[in-house]
Amino acid sequence: MASPPPKLPIPGRRNILITSALPYVNNVPHLGNIIGCVLSADVFARYCRLRGYNAIYICGTDEYGTATETKALEEKCSPKEICDKYHVIHDEVYKWFDIKFDKFGRTSAPEQTEVCQAIFHKLMENKWLTENTMQQLYCDTCERFLADRLVEGKCPTEGCNYEAARGDQCENCSKLLNPTELIDPKCKVCKNAPRIRDTDHLFLELPLLSDKLVNYINNTSVAGMWSQNAIQATNAWLKEGLKQRCITRDLKWGVPVPHEKYKDKVFYVWFDAPIGYISITASYTPDWEKWWKDPDNVELFQFMGKDNVPFHTVMFPSTLLGTGENWTMMKTISVTEYLNYEAGKFSKSHGIGVFGNDAKVTNIPSEVWRYYLLMNRPEVSDTLFTWADLQAKLNSELLNNLGNFINRVLSFVAKPAGAGYDSIIPDAPNAESHTLTNALAEKTNKWVEQYLEAMEKVKLKQGLKSAMAISSDGNAYLQESQFWRLYKEDPAACAIVMKTSVGVVYLLACLLEPFMPSFSREVLRQLNMSPDEDLSFCDDKGETAKAKRPWDFISAGHKIGKPVPLFKELKDEEVEAFRIKFAGSQAERISKAQSDAEAKKVADKLKGTKLSEGSSKKKQSGGSKSKTAEDASVAKLDIRVGLIRKAEKHPDADSLYVEEIDVGEEAPRTVVSGLVKFIPLEEMQNRKVCVLCNLKPVAMRGIKSHAMVLAASSEDHSKVELVEPPESAAVGEKVTFAGFSGEPEASLNAKSKTWEKLSADLHSNGELVACYKDVPFTTSAGVCKVKTIANGDIR
């Protein structure tokens, strides 16, 4: 099928040019990279198309510079071979994530050289460039000047002192650096100490351009509703005072400098890379200037992570302003903070986290990944990826809320006549007179208005939450209407409820298409509507009044397709397997996989023996558990004496505490407990408690809990007290039950029979001792007690 012709700005229409920060081509993108720019920009681009705006989305791989040369050295090939290899990988990852670019290009394309050199000539003509001698690190061993990323050392920033800071930027504190500022610098290739040597370079005179730049920033940051983190990062640069910035480097892999004296140098990547937006548009259409040199008719929206802000709000605008040409300047910038992984940071350089190709092999559909990342988008502060949270959002929000609503509606319509509507949408005259339906329509319209307001301001997470609220209201509407009873008792009312509900299903497919396009395509298929059809909840003028009448979205008499479940439950054992599989760095995972393969070989040799032993034990057991075996299950609990080092209120839940508890390990465990209503915060500090350590970790309102504090509750659950070990008990000591022996299980589900058995039968004797079947919770220093509760449970 032939590609559609390139889109160009249309007079009288809203023309929107969208770019995502160009991902470095030297590695596979991780989930933090994906949500930080490429996915966020895709959601906004899809939203613009949904509203009927004339929008294009431009992106591509950033291929020049030291990062590529360094990777080429590691993989013992040329920079071009690295770029060819990883461009394909990036392209495949983004296609799997359903990213819809109008053009995904490359900065190594000829258009980059042409546009970059043309801008350079304009800057030279306008005298915004100066020559200067700078001191640069030179490696005598490698016989070359070392580009910034080929130098590592200790960060000089006070309070940071990160040992592996790069010569251009500290990954730990995000401070931009010069290589000569590093403490104890080393060549990244040979690990030897380089020396300082003079070299001549070209500089962009940012101080001379500051008036033009500040005027642009002051006007555009307000008109374009820049995100607060973008404004803060920009103001920090301005406050420090603008300095001249070098735009050339002593490298071979890059855009050549078209100047006789500097012909052996290339442009520095910060100067060259943002120009890639323009050059990639030039590779999309020869009429690229209609997008990039028409600020009155084109709005430029740019998406990136917070470490990229100064390059887009200070350096790139200064470059364009310095040419004196009428460029389309950035109107709106959308910036994300960091998405962290489990207990640390995502890192391409260290291989930490889940990468784009990893997501594919989990067999979790791309729409689930998109939903989770967007619902967890770090818009104002860093957020945390955890496997348990991914599971909770899939099972609770997608499966039990959204999927449940749509499946209930379409399955009922699809039932044969006498039980349903034989897949035919019923007629529903006077729907607006039905009180419950009218109330739903009002709520839905308010959510649509909030959705539009959020999306126009590029508050993507809030837009998604507004759409999902419609699904929640839809479930409540179905339940309150009791449509299954109306079908027999009031057929006309039932027809209104079902026709309205099918309309809400269509509306959800529209609103959620920017976030989960494959989900929307499947809903359309189940509605027997063309997936290629342009989804729309607006009229020809872009008005959304249709949302007030959801019963009118799909005509009576339309025959739907076959309903099937839209989402699949993610089970505890799958989550635990993923958590283990993707722990550590990529290098550690490869090493572990090799070790596991070796261990499997040994295990296979012993397989026959183990099977025969297992068979004989099975015969002896007779296939039923004895009471003694059931009682012994309590030994599977790993209960230890813990010391609460710190306790504080959960930032997002009024009823929860977050504690740091020492259980005798290298580091304290983070534990979330629902004790706020029962125990004052001051009584939670620096006290010993009993801690159940082998429950599977679970995320509670965004914070992962790695254990459970044991408490006793009264029979009516009105009173709760902590189970207290003796004051002299050692931190980390196991709490045992005399007569029950065995090894604790590695990880128990919170609903396991072992835990339920303990919880169901407690206590107590005259001393108010915590017991299991009259056997006390025991440490070497004595038994564990509670203060006042004489009868109740352990919880």
Coordinates of N, CA and C in Angstrom, one line a residue, residues 388-508:
A388 N 4.4 -5.2 41.3 CA 3.2 -5.4 42.1 C 2.2 -4.3 41.7
D389 N 2.7 -3.1 41.4 CA 1.8 -2.0 41.1 C 1.2 -2.2 39.7
L390 N 2.1 -2.7 38.8 CA 1.6 -3.1 37.4 C 0.5 -4.1 37.5
Q391 N 0.7 -5.1 38.3 CA -0.3 -6.1 38.5 C -1.6 -5.5 39.0
A392 N -1.5 -4.7 40.0 CA -2.7 -4.1 40.7 C -3.5 -3.2 39.6
K393 N -2.8 -2.5 38.9 CA -3.5 -1.6 37.9 C -4.1 -2.4 36.8
L394 N -3.4 -3.5 36.3 CA -4.0 -4.3 35.3 C -5.3 -5.0 35.8
N395 N -5.1 -5.7 37.0 CA -6.2 -6.5 37.5 C -7.4 -5.7 38.0
S396 N -7.1 -4.6 38.7 CA -8.2 -3.8 39.3 C -8.8 -2.8 38.3
E397 N -7.9 -2.1 37.6 CA -8.4 -0.9 36.8 C -8.8 -1.4 35.4
L398 N -8.0 -2.2 34.8 CA -8.3 -2.6 33.4 C -9.2 -3.8 33.3
L399 N -8.9 -4.8 34.1 CA -9.7 -6.0 34.0 C -11.1 -5.8 34.7
N400 N -11.0 -5.5 36.0 CA -12.2 -5.4 36.8 C -13.1 -4.2 36.6
N401 N -12.5 -3.1 36.1 CA -13.3 -1.9 35.9 C -13.7 -1.8 34.4
L402 N -12.7 -1.4 33.6 CA -12.9 -1.2 32.2 C -13.4 -2.4 31.4
G403 N -12.6 -3.5 31.5 CA -12.9 -4.7 30.8 C -14.3 -5.3 31.2
N404 N -14.5 -5.2 32.5 CA -15.8 -5.8 33.1 C -17.0 -5.0 32.5
F405 N -16.9 -3.7 32.5 CA -18.0 -2.9 32.0 C -18.3 -3.2 30.6
I406 N -17.3 -3.2 29.7 CA -17.5 -3.4 28.3 C -18.0 -4.8 28.0
N407 N -17.5 -5.8 28.7 CA -17.9 -7.2 28.5 C -19.3 -7.5 29.0
R408 N -19.7 -6.9 30.1 CA -21.0 -7.1 30.6 C -22.1 -6.5 29.6
V409 N -21.8 -5.3 29.1 CA -22.7 -4.7 28.1 C -22.8 -5.5 26.9
L410 N -21.7 -5.7 26.2 CA -21.8 -6.4 24.9 C -22.2 -7.8 25.0
S411 N -21.8 -8.5 26.1 CA -22.3 -9.9 26.2 C -23.8 -10.0 26.4
F412 N -24.4 -9.1 27.1 CA -25.8 -9.1 27.3 C -26.5 -8.8 26.0
V413 N -26.0 -7.8 25.2 CA -26.6 -7.5 23.9 C -26.6 -8.7 23.0
A414 N -25.4 -9.4 23.1 CA -25.2 -10.5 22.2 C -26.0 -11.8 22.5
K415 N -26.6 -11.9 23.7 CA -27.4 -13.0 24.1 C -28.6 -13.2 23.1
P416 N -29.0 -14.4 22.9 CA -30.1 -14.7 22.0 C -31.4 -14.0 22.5
A417 N -32.3 -13.8 21.6 CA -33.6 -13.2 21.9 C -34.3 -14.0 23.0
G418 N -34.9 -13.4 24.0 CA -35.4 -14.0 25.2 C -34.5 -13.9 26.4
A419 N -33.2 -13.7 26.1 CA -32.3 -13.5 27.2 C -31.5 -12.2 26.9
G420 N -31.5 -11.8 25.7 CA -30.8 -10.5 25.3 C -31.4 -10.0 24.1
Y421 N -30.5 -9.4 23.2 CA -31.0 -8.7 22.0 C -30.5 -9.3 20.7
D422 N -30.0 -10.5 20.8 CA -29.5 -11.2 19.6 C -28.5 -10.4 18.8
S423 N -27.6 -9.6 19.5 CA -26.6 -8.8 18.9 C -27.0 -7.5 18.2
I424 N -28.3 -7.2 18.3 CA -28.9 -6.0 17.6 C -29.1 -4.9 18.7
I425 N -28.6 -3.7 18.4 CA -28.8 -2.6 19.3 C -30.3 -2.2 19.3
P426 N -30.9 -2.2 20.5 CA -32.4 -1.9 20.5 C -32.7 -0.5 20.3
D427 N -33.9 -0.2 20.0 CA -34.3 1.2 19.9 C -34.6 1.7 21.3
A428 N -34.4 3.0 21.6 CA -34.6 3.5 22.9 C -35.2 4.9 22.9
P429 N -36.4 5.1 22.4 CA -37.0 6.4 22.4 C -37.2 7.0 23.8
N430 N -37.1 8.4 23.8 CA -37.2 9.1 25.1 C -36.2 8.7 26.1
A431 N -35.0 8.4 25.7 CA -34.0 8.0 26.7 C -33.7 9.2 27.7
E432 N -33.8 10.4 27.3 CA -33.5 11.5 28.1 C -34.5 11.7 29.3
S433 N -35.6 11.0 29.2 CA -36.7 11.1 30.2 C -36.4 10.0 31.3
H434 N -35.5 9.1 31.1 CA -35.1 8.1 32.0 C -34.2 8.7 33.1
T435 N -34.6 8.8 34.3 CA -33.9 9.6 35.3 C -32.4 9.1 35.5
L436 N -32.3 7.8 35.7 CA -30.9 7.2 35.9 C -30.0 7.5 34.7
T437 N -30.6 7.3 33.5 CA -29.8 7.5 32.3 C -29.4 9.0 32.1
N438 N -30.3 9.9 32.4 CA -30.0 11.3 32.3 C -28.9 11.7 33.3
A439 N -29.0 11.1 34.5 CA -27.9 11.4 35.5 C -26.5 10.9 35.0
L440 N -26.5 9.7 34.4 CA -25.3 9.2 33.8 C -24.8 10.1 32.7
A441 N -25.6 10.6 31.9 CA -25.2 11.5 30.7 C -24.6 12.8 31.3
E442 N -25.2 13.3 32.3 CA -24.6 14.6 32.9 C -23.2 14.3 33.5
K443 N -23.1 13.2 34.2 CA -21.8 12.9 34.8 C -20.7 12.6 33.6
T444 N -21.2 11.9 32.6 CA -20.3 11.6 31.5 C -19.8 12.9 30.8
N445 N -20.7 13.8 30.6 CA -20.4 15.1 29.9 C -19.4 15.9 30.8
K446 N -19.5 15.8 32.1 CA -18.5 16.6 32.9 C -17.2 15.9 32.8
W447 N -17.1 14.6 32.8 CA -15.8 13.9 32.7 C -15.2 14.2 31.3
V448 N -16.0 14.3 30.3 CA -15.5 14.6 28.9 C -14.9 16.0 28.9
E449 N -15.6 17.0 29.6 CA -15.1 18.3 29.7 C -13.7 18.4 30.4
Q450 N -13.6 17.6 31.5 CA -12.4 17.5 32.3 C -11.3 16.9 31.4
Y451 N -11.7 15.9 30.7 CA -10.7 15.2 29.8 C -10.1 16.2 28.8
L452 N -11.0 16.9 28.1 CA -10.6 17.9 27.1 C -9.7 19.0 27.7
E453 N -10.0 19.5 28.9 CA -9.2 20.5 29.5 C -7.9 20.0 29.9
A454 N -7.8 18.8 30.4 CA -6.5 18.2 30.8 C -5.6 17.9 29.5
M455 N -6.2 17.4 28.5 CA -5.5 17.0 27.3 C -5.0 18.3 26.6
E456 N -5.8 19.3 26.5 CA -5.3 20.6 25.9 C -4.1 21.2 26.6
K457 N -4.1 21.0 27.9 CA -3.0 21.5 28.7 C -1.8 20.4 28.8
V458 N -1.9 19.3 28.1 CA -1.0 18.2 28.1 C -0.8 17.6 29.5
K459 N -1.9 17.6 30.2 CA -1.9 16.8 31.5 C -2.4 15.4 31.2
L460 N -1.6 14.6 30.7 CA -2.0 13.4 30.1 C -2.6 12.4 31.2
K461 N -1.9 12.4 32.3 CA -2.4 11.5 33.4 C -3.8 11.8 33.8
Q462 N -4.1 13.1 34.0 CA -5.4 13.5 34.4 C -6.4 13.2 33.3
G463 N -6.0 13.4 32.1 CA -6.9 13.0 31.0 C -7.3 11.5 31.0
L464 N -6.3 10.7 31.3 CA -6.6 9.2 31.4 C -7.5 8.9 32.6
K465 N -7.2 9.6 33.7 CA -8.1 9.3 34.9 C -9.5 9.7 34.6
S466 N -9.7 10.8 33.9 CA -11.1 11.3 33.6 C -11.8 10.3 32.7
A467 N -11.1 9.7 31.7 CA -11.7 8.7 30.9 C -12.1 7.5 31.7
M468 N -11.2 7.0 32.5 CA -11.5 5.8 33.3 C -12.6 6.0 34.3
A469 N -12.8 7.3 34.7 CA -13.9 7.5 35.7 C -15.3 7.3 35.0
I470 N -15.3 7.5 33.7 CA -16.6 7.2 32.9 C -16.9 5.7 33.0
S471 N -15.8 4.9 32.9 CA -16.0 3.4 33.0 C -16.6 3.1 34.4
S472 N -16.0 3.7 35.4 CA -16.5 3.4 36.8 C -17.9 3.8 37.0
D473 N -18.3 4.9 36.4 CA -19.7 5.4 36.5 C -20.6 4.4 35.7
G474 N -20.1 3.9 34.6 CA -20.8 3.0 33.7 C -21.1 1.7 34.5
N475 N -20.1 1.2 35.3 CA -20.4 0.0 36.1 C -21.4 0.2 37.1
A476 N -21.3 1.4 37.8 CA -22.3 1.8 38.8 C -23.7 1.9 38.2
Y477 N -23.8 2.4 37.0 CA -25.1 2.6 36.3 C -25.7 1.2 36.0
L478 N -24.9 0.3 35.5 CA -25.4 -1.0 35.3 C -26.0 -1.7 36.5
Q479 N -25.2 -1.5 37.6 CA -25.6 -2.2 38.8 C -26.9 -1.6 39.4
E480 N -26.9 -0.2 39.4 CA -28.1 0.5 39.9 C -29.3 0.2 39.1
S481 N -29.2 0.1 37.8 CA -30.3 -0.1 36.9 C -30.9 -1.5 37.0
Q482 N -30.1 -2.4 37.4 CA -30.5 -3.9 37.5 C -31.1 -4.3 36.2
F483 N -30.3 -4.1 35.1 CA -30.8 -4.3 33.7 C -31.3 -5.7 33.5
W484 N -30.7 -6.7 34.2 CA -31.2 -8.1 34.1 C -32.6 -8.3 34.5
R485 N -33.0 -7.5 35.5 CA -34.4 -7.6 35.9 C -35.3 -6.7 35.0
L486 N -34.8 -5.6 34.6 CA -35.6 -4.7 33.7 C -36.0 -5.5 32.4
Y487 N -35.1 -6.4 32.0 CA -35.3 -7.1 30.7 C -36.7 -7.7 30.7
K488 N -37.1 -8.3 31.8 CA -38.4 -9.0 31.9 C -39.5 -8.0 32.4
E489 N -39.1 -7.2 33.4 CA -40.1 -6.4 34.1 C -40.4 -5.0 33.4
D490 N -39.4 -4.4 32.7 CA -39.6 -3.1 32.0 C -38.7 -3.1 30.8
P491 N -39.1 -3.8 29.7 CA -38.3 -3.9 28.5 C -37.9 -2.5 27.9
A492 N -38.8 -1.5 28.0 CA -38.4 -0.2 27.4 C -37.3 0.4 28.2
A493 N -37.3 0.3 29.5 CA -36.3 0.9 30.3 C -35.0 0.1 30.1
C494 N -35.1 -1.2 29.9 CA -33.9 -2.0 29.7 C -33.2 -1.6 28.4
A495 N -34.0 -1.4 27.4 CA -33.5 -1.0 26.0 C -32.8 0.3 26.2
I496 N -33.3 1.3 26.9 CA -32.6 2.6 27.1 C -31.3 2.3 27.8
V497 N -31.2 1.5 28.9 CA -30.0 1.3 29.6 C -29.0 0.6 28.7
M498 N -29.4 -0.3 27.9 CA -28.4 -1.1 27.1 C -27.9 -0.2 25.9
K499 N -28.8 0.5 25.2 CA -28.4 1.4 24.1 C -27.5 2.5 24.6
T500 N -27.8 3.0 25.8 CA -26.9 4.1 26.4 C -25.5 3.5 26.7
S501 N -25.6 2.3 27.3 CA -24.3 1.6 27.7 C -23.4 1.3 26.5
V502 N -24.0 0.9 25.4 CA -23.2 0.6 24.2 C -22.6 1.9 23.7
G503 N -23.4 3.0 23.8 CA -22.9 4.3 23.5 C -21.7 4.7 24.3
V504 N -21.7 4.4 25.6 CA -20.6 4.7 26.5 C -19.4 3.9 26.2
V505 N -19.7 2.6 25.8 CA -18.6 1.8 25.3 C -17.8 2.4 24.1
Y506 N -18.6 2.9 23.1 CA -18.0 3.6 22.0 C -17.3 4.8 22.4
L507 N -17.9 5.6 23.3 CA -17.2 6.8 23.8 C -15.9 6.5 24.5
L508 N -15.8 5.4 25.3 CA -14.6 5.0 25.9 C -13.5 4.6 24.9

